[in-house]
mmCIF file with all atom_site columns, C-alpha atoms in Angstrom:
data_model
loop_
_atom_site.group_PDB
_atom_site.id
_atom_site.type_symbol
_atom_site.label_atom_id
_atom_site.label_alt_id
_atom_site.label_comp_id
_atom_site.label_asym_id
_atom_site.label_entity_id
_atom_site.label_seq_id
_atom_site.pdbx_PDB_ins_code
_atom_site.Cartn_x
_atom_site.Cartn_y
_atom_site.Cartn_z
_atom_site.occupancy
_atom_site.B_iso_or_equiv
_atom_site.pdbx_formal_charge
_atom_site.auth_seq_id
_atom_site.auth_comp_id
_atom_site.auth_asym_id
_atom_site.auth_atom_id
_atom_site.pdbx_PDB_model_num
ATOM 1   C CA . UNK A 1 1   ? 106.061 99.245  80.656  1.00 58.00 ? 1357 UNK A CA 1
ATOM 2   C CA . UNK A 1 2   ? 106.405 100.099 76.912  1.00 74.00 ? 1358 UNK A CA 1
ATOM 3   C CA . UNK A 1 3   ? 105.043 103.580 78.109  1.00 81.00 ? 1359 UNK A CA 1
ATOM 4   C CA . UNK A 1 4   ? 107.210 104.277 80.079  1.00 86.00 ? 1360 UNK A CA 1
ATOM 5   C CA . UNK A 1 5   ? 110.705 103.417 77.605  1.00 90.00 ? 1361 UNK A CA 1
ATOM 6   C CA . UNK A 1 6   ? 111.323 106.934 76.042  1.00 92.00 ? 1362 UNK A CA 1
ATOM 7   C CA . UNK A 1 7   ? 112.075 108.410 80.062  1.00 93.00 ? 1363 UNK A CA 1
ATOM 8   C CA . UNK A 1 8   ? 113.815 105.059 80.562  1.00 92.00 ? 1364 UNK A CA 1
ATOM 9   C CA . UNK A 1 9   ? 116.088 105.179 77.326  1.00 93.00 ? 1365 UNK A CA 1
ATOM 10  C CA . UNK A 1 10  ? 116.771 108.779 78.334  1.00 93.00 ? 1366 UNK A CA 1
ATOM 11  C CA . UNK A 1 11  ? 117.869 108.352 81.837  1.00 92.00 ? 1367 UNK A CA 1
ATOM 12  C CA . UNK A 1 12  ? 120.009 105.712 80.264  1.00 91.00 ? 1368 UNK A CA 1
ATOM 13  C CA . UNK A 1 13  ? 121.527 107.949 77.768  1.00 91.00 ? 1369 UNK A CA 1
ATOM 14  C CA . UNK A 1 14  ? 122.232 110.054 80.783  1.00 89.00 ? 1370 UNK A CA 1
ATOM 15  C CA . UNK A 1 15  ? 124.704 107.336 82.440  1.00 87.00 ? 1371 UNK A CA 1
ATOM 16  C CA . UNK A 1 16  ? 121.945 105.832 84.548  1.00 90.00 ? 1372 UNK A CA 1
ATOM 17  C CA . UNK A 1 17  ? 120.407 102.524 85.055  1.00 88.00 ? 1373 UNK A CA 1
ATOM 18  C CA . UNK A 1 18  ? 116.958 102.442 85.091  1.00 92.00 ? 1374 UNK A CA 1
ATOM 19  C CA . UNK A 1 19  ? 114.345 99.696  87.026  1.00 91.00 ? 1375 UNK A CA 1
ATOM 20  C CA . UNK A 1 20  ? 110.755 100.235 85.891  1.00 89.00 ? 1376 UNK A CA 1
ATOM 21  C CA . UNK A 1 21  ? 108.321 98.660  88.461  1.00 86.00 ? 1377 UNK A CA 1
ATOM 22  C CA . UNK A 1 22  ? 104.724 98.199  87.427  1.00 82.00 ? 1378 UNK A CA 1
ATOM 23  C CA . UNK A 1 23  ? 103.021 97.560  90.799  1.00 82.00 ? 1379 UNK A CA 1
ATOM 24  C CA . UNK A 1 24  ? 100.095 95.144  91.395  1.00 88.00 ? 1380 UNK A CA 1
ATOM 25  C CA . UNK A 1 25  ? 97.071  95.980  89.402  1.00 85.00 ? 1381 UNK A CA 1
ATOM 26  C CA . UNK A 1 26  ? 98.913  98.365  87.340  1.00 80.00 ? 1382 UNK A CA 1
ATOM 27  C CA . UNK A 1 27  ? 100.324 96.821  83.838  1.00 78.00 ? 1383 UNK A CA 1
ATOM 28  C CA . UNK A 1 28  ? 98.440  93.617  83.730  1.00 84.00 ? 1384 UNK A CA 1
ATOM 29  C CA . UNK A 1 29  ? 99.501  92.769  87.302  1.00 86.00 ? 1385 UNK A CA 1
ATOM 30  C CA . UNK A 1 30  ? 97.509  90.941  88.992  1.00 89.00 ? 1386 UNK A CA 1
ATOM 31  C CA . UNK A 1 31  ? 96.632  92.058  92.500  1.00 87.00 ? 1387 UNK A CA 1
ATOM 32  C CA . UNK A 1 32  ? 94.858  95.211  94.428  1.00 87.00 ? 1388 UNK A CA 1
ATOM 33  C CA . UNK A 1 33  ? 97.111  98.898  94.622  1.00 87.00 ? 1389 UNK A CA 1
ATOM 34  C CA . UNK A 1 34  ? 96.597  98.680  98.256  1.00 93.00 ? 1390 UNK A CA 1
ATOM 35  C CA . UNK A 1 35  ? 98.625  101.201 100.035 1.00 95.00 ? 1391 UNK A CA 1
ATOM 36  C CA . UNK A 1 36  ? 100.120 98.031  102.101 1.00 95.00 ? 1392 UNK A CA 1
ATOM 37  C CA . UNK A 1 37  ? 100.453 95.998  98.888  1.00 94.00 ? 1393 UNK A CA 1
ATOM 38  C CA . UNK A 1 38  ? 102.581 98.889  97.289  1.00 94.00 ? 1394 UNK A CA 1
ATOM 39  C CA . UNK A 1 39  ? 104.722 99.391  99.810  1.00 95.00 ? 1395 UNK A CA 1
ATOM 40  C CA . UNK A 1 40  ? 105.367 95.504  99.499  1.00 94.00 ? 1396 UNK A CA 1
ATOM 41  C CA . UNK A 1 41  ? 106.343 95.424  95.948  1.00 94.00 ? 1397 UNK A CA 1
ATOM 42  C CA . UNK A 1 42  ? 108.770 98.524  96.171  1.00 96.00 ? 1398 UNK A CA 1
ATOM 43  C CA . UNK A 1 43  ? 110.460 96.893  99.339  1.00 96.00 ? 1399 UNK A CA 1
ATOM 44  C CA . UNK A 1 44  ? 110.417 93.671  97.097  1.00 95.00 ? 1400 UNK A CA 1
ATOM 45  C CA . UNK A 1 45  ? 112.839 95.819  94.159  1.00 95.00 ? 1401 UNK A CA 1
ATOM 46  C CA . UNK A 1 46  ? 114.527 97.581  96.589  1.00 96.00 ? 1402 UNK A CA 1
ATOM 47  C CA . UNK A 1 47  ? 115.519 94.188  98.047  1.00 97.00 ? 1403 UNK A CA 1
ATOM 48  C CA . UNK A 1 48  ? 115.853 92.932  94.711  1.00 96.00 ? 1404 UNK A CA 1
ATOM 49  C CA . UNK A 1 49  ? 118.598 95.835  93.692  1.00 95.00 ? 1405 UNK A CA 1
ATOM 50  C CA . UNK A 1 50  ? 120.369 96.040  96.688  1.00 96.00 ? 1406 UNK A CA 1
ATOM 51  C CA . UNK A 1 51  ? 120.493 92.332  97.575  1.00 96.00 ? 1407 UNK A CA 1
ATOM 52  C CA . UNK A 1 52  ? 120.436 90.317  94.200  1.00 96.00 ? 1408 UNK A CA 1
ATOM 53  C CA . UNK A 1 53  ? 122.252 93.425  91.788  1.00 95.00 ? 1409 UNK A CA 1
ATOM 54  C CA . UNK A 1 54  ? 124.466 94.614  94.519  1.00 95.00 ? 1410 UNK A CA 1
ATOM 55  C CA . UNK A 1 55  ? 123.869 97.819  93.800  1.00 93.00 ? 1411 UNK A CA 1
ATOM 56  C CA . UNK A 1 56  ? 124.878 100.303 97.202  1.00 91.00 ? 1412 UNK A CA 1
ATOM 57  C CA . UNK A 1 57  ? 121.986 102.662 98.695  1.00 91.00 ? 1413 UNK A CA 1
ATOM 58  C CA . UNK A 1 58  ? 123.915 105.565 98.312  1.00 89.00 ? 1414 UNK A CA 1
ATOM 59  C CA . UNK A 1 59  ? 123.225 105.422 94.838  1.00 91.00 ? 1415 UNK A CA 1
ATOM 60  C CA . UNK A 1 60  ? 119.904 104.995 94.362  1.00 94.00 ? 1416 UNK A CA 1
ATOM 61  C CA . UNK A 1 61  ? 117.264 108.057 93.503  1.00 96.00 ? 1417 UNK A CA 1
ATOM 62  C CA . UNK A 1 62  ? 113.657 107.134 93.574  1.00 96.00 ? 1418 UNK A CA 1
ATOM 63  C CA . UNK A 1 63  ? 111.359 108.661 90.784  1.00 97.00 ? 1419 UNK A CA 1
ATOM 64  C CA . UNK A 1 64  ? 107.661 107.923 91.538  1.00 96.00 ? 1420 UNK A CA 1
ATOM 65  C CA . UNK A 1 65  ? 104.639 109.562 89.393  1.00 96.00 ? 1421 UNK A CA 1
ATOM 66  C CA . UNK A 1 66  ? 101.624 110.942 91.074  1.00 96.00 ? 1422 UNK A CA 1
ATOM 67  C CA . UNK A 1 67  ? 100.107 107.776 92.889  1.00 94.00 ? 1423 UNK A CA 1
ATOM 68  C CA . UNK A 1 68  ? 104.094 106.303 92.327  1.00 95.00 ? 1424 UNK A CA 1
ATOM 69  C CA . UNK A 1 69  ? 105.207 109.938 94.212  1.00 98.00 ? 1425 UNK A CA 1
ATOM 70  C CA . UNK A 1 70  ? 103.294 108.524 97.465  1.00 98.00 ? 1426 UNK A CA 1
ATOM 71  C CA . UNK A 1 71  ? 104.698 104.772 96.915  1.00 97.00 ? 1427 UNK A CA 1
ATOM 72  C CA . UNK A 1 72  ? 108.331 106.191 97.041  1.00 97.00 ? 1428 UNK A CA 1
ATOM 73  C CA . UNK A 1 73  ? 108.068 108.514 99.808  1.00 98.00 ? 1429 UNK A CA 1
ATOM 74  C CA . UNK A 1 74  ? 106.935 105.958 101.899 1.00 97.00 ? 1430 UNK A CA 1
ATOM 75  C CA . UNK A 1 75  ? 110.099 104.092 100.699 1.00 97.00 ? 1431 UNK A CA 1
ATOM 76  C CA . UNK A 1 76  ? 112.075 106.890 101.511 1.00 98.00 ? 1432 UNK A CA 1
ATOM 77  C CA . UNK A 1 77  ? 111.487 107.075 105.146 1.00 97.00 ? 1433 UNK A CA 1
ATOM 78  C CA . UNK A 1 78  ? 112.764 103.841 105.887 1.00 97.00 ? 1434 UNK A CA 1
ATOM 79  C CA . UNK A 1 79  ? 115.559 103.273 102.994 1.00 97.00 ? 1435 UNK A CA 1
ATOM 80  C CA . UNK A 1 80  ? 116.855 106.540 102.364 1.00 96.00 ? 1436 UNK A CA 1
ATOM 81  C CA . UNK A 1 81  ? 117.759 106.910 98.653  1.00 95.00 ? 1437 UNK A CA 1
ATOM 82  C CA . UNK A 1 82  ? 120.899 109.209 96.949  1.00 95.00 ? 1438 UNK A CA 1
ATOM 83  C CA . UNK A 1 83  ? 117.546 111.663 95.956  1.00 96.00 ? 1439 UNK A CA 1
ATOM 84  C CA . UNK A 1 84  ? 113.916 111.528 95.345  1.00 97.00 ? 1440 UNK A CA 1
ATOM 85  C CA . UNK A 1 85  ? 112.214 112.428 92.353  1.00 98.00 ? 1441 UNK A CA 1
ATOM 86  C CA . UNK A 1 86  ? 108.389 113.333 93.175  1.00 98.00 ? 1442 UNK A CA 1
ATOM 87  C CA . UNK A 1 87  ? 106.330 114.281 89.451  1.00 99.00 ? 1443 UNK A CA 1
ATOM 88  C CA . UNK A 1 88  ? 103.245 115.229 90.126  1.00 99.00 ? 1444 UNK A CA 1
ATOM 89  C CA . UNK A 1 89  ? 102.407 114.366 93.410  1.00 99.00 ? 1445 UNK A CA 1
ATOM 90  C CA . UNK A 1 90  ? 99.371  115.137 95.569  1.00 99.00 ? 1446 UNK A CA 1
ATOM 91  C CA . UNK A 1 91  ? 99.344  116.183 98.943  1.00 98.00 ? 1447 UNK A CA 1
ATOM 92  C CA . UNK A 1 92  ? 97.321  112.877 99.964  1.00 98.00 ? 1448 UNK A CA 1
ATOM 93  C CA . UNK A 1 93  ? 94.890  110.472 98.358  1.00 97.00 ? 1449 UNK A CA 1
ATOM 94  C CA . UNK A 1 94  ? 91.641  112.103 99.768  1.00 96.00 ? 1450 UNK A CA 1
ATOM 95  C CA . UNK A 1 95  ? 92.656  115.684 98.994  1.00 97.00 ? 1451 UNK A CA 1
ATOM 96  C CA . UNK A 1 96  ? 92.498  114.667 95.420  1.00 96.00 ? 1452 UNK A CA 1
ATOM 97  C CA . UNK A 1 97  ? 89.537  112.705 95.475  1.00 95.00 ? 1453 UNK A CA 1
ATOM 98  C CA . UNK A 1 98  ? 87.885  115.745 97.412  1.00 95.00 ? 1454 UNK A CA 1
ATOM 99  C CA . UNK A 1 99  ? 88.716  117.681 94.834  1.00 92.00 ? 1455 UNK A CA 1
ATOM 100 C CA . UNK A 1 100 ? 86.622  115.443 91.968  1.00 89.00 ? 1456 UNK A CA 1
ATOM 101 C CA . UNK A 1 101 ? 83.881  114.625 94.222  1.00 93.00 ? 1457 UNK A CA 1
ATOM 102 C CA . UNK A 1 102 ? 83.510  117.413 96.681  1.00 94.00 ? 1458 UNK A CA 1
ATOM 103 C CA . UNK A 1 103 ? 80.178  116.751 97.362  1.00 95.00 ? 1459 UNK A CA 1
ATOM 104 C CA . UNK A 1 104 ? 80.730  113.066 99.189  1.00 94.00 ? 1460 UNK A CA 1
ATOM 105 C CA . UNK A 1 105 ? 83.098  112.315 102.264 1.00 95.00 ? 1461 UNK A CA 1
ATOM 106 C CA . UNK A 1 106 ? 85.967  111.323 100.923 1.00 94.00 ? 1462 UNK A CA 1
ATOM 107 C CA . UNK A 1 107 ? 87.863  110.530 103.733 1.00 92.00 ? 1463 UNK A CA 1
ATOM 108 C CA . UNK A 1 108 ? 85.532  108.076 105.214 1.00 94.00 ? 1464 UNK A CA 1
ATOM 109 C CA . UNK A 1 109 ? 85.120  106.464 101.980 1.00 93.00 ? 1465 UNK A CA 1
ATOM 110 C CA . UNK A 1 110 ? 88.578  105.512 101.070 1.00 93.00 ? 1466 UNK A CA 1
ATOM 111 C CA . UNK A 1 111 ? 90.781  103.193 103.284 1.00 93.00 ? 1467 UNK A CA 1
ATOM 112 C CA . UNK A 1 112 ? 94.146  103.651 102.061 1.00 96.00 ? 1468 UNK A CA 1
ATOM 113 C CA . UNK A 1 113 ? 95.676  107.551 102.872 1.00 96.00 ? 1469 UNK A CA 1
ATOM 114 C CA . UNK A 1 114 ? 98.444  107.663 100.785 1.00 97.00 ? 1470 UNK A CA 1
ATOM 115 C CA . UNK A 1 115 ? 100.032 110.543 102.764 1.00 98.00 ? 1471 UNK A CA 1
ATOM 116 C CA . UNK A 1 116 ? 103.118 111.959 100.286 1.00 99.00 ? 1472 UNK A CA 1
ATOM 117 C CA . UNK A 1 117 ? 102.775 115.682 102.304 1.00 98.00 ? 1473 UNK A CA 1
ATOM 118 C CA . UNK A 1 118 ? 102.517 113.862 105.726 1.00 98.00 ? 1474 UNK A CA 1
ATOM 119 C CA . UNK A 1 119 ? 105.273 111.472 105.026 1.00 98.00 ? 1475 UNK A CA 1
ATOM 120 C CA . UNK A 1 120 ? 107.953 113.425 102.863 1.00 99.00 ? 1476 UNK A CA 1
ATOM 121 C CA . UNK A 1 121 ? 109.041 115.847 105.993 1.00 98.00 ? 1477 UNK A CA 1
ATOM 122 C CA . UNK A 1 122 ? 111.087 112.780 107.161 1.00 98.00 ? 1478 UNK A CA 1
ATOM 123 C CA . UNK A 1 123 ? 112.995 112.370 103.980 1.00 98.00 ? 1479 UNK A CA 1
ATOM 124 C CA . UNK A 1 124 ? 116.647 113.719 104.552 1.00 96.00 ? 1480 UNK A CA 1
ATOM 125 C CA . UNK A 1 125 ? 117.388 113.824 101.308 1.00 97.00 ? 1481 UNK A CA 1
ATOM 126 C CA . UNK A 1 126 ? 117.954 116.296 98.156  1.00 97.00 ? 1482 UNK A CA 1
ATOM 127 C CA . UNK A 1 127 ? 114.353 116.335 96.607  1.00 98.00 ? 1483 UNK A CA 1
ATOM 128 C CA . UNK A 1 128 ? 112.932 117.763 93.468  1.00 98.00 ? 1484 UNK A CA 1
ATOM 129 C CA . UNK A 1 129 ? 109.302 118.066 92.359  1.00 99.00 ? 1485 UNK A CA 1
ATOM 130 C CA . UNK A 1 130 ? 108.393 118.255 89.028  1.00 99.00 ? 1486 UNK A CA 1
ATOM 131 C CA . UNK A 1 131 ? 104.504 119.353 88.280  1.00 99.00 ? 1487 UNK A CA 1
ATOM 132 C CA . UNK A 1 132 ? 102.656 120.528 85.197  1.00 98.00 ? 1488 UNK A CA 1
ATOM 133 C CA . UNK A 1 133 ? 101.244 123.993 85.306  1.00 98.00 ? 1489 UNK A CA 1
ATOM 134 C CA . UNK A 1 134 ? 97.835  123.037 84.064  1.00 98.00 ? 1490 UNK A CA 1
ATOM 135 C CA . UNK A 1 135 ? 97.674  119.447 85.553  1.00 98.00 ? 1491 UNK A CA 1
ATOM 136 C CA . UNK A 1 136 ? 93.510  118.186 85.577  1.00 97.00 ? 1492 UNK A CA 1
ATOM 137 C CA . UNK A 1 137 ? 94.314  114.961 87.589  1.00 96.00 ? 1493 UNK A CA 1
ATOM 138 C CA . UNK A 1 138 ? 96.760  116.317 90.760  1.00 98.00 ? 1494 UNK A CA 1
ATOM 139 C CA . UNK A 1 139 ? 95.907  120.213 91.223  1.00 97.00 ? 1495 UNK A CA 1
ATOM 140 C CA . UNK A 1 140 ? 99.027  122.222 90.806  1.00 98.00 ? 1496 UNK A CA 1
ATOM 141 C CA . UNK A 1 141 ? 98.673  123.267 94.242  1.00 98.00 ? 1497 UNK A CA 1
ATOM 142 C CA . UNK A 1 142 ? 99.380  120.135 95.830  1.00 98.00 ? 1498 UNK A CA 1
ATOM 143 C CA . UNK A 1 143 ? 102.150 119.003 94.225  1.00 99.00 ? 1499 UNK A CA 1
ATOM 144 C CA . UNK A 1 144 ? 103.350 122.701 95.224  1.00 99.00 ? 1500 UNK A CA 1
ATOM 145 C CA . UNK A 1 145 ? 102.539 122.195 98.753  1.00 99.00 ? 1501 UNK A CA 1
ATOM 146 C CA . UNK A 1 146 ? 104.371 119.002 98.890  1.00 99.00 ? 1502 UNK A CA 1
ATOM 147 C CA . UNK A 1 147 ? 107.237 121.015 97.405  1.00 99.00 ? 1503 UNK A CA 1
ATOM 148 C CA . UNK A 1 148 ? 107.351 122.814 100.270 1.00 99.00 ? 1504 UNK A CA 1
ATOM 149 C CA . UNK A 1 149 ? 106.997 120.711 102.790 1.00 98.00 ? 1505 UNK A CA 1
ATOM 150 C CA . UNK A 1 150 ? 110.237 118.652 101.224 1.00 98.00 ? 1506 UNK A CA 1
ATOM 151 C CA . UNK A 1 151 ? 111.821 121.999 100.860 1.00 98.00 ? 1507 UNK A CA 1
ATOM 152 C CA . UNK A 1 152 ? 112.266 120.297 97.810  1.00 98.00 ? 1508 UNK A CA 1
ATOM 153 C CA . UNK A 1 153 ? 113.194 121.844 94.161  1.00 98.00 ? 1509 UNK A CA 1
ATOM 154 C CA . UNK A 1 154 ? 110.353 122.685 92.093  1.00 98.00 ? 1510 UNK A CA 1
ATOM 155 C CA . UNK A 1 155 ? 110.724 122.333 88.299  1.00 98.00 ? 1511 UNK A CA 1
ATOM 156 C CA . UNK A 1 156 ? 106.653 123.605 87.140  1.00 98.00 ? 1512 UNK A CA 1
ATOM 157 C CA . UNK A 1 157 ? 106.415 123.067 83.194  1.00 98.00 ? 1513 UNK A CA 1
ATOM 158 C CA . UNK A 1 158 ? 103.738 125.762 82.578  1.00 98.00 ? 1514 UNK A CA 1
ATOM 159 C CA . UNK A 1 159 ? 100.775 124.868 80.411  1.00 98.00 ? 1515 UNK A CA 1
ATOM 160 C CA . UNK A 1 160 ? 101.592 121.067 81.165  1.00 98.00 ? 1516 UNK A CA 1
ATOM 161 C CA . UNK A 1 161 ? 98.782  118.250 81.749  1.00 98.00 ? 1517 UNK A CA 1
ATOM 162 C CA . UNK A 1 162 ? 99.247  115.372 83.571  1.00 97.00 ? 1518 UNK A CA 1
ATOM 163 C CA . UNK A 1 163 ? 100.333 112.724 80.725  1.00 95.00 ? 1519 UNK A CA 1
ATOM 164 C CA . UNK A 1 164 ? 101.527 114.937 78.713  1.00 96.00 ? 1520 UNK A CA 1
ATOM 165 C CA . UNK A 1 165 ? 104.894 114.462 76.956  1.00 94.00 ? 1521 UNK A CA 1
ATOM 166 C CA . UNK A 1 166 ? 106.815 116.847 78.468  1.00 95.00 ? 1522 UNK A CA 1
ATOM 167 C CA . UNK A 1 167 ? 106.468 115.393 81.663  1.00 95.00 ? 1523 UNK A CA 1
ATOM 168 C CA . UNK A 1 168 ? 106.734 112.166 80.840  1.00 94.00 ? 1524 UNK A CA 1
ATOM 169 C CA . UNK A 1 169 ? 110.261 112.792 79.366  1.00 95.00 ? 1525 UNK A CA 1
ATOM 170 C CA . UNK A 1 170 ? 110.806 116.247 78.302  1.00 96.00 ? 1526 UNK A CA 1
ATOM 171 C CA . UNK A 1 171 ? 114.141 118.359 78.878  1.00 96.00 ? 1527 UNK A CA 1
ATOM 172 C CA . UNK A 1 172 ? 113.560 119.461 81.856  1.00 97.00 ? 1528 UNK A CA 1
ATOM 173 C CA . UNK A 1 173 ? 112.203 116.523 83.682  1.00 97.00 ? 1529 UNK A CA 1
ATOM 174 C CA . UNK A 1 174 ? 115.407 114.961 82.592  1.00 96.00 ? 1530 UNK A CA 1
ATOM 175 C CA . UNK A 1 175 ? 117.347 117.527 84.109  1.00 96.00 ? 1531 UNK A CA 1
ATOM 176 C CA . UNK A 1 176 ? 115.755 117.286 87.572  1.00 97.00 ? 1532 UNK A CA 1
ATOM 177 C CA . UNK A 1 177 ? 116.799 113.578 87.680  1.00 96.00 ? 1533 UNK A CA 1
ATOM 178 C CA . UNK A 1 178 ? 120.421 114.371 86.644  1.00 94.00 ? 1534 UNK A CA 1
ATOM 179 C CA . UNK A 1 179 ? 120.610 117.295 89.052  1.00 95.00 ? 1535 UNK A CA 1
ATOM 180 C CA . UNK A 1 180 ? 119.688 114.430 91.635  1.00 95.00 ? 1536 UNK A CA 1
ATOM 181 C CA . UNK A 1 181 ? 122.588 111.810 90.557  1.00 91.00 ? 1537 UNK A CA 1
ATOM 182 C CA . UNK A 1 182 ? 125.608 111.958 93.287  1.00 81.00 ? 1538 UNK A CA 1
ATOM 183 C CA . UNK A 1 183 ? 128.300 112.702 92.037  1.00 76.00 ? 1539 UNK A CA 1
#
């Protein structure tokens, strides 16, 4: 994803190799971003990089962004990765949504969960969270309570919005994935 090739240049000018996944119905994929159907396509690269590139576990980190945060979590708990990047990530799908649309039931209206909090107490291994101080899609607060509940490093870029530069590639977001690599 051509929006996405500044973090991936980066990371590679960093000494890592980088697989950008556009899951279905995201990037001109065809194809509904069910909660089942993600989890499908980032066993499918998983499988692909382990299997097919030979590349071992133990040196994999898995960076997801805000819906992505939920995707590899959920990956997490059954193929444990080197580290797990989490930017921006909500505690669970309907906690967002409740905050847009307080006024409607939220949770009985959506059918996936998408539980990153729930889920990311499992996941044995070292974690950072990077969040934007002034984020208008994920409240700050969530991606600070799913900090905790990783005991996970937080890395909060203060004054930062959701898409904004910075934490889509900035400094220190590129730190918090080097901080990750095994060495």
């Amino acid at each position: 994803r051509a929006g996405r090739a500044p973090l991936a240049a980066k990371l590679a000018e960093a000494g890592l190799a980088v697989l950008l996944l556009d899951y279905r119905g995201y990037g001109g994929n065809p194809g509904d971003p069910s909660e089942a159907g993600l989890a499908l396509d980032v066993r499918a690269a998983h499988r692909f990089l382990v299997e097919e590139r030979r590349v071992r576990p133990e040196r994999l980190l898995y960076f997801g962004e805000s819906l992505g945060c939920a995707v590899v979590t959920e990956l997490a708990t059954a193929y444990p990765p080197a580290g797990l990047l989490l930017r921006s990530p909500f505690t669970d799908l309907a906690a967002v949504g409740a905050e847009v649309y307080p006024y409607l039931p939220v949770r009985l209206l959506l059918r996936d969960r998408f539980p990153v909090e729930e889920r990311v107490v499992r996941v044995r291994v070292p974690t950072a969270v990077v969040l934007g101080g002034a984020d208008s899609i994920v409240p700050p607060s969530q991606s600070r309570a799913v900090a905790v509940a990783a005991s996970a490093r937080l890395v909060e870029i203060p004054g930062a919005d959701h898409n904004d530069p910075v934490l889509l590639d900035g400094p220190a977001l590129i730190e918090a994935v080097r901080a990750l690599v095994p060495r």
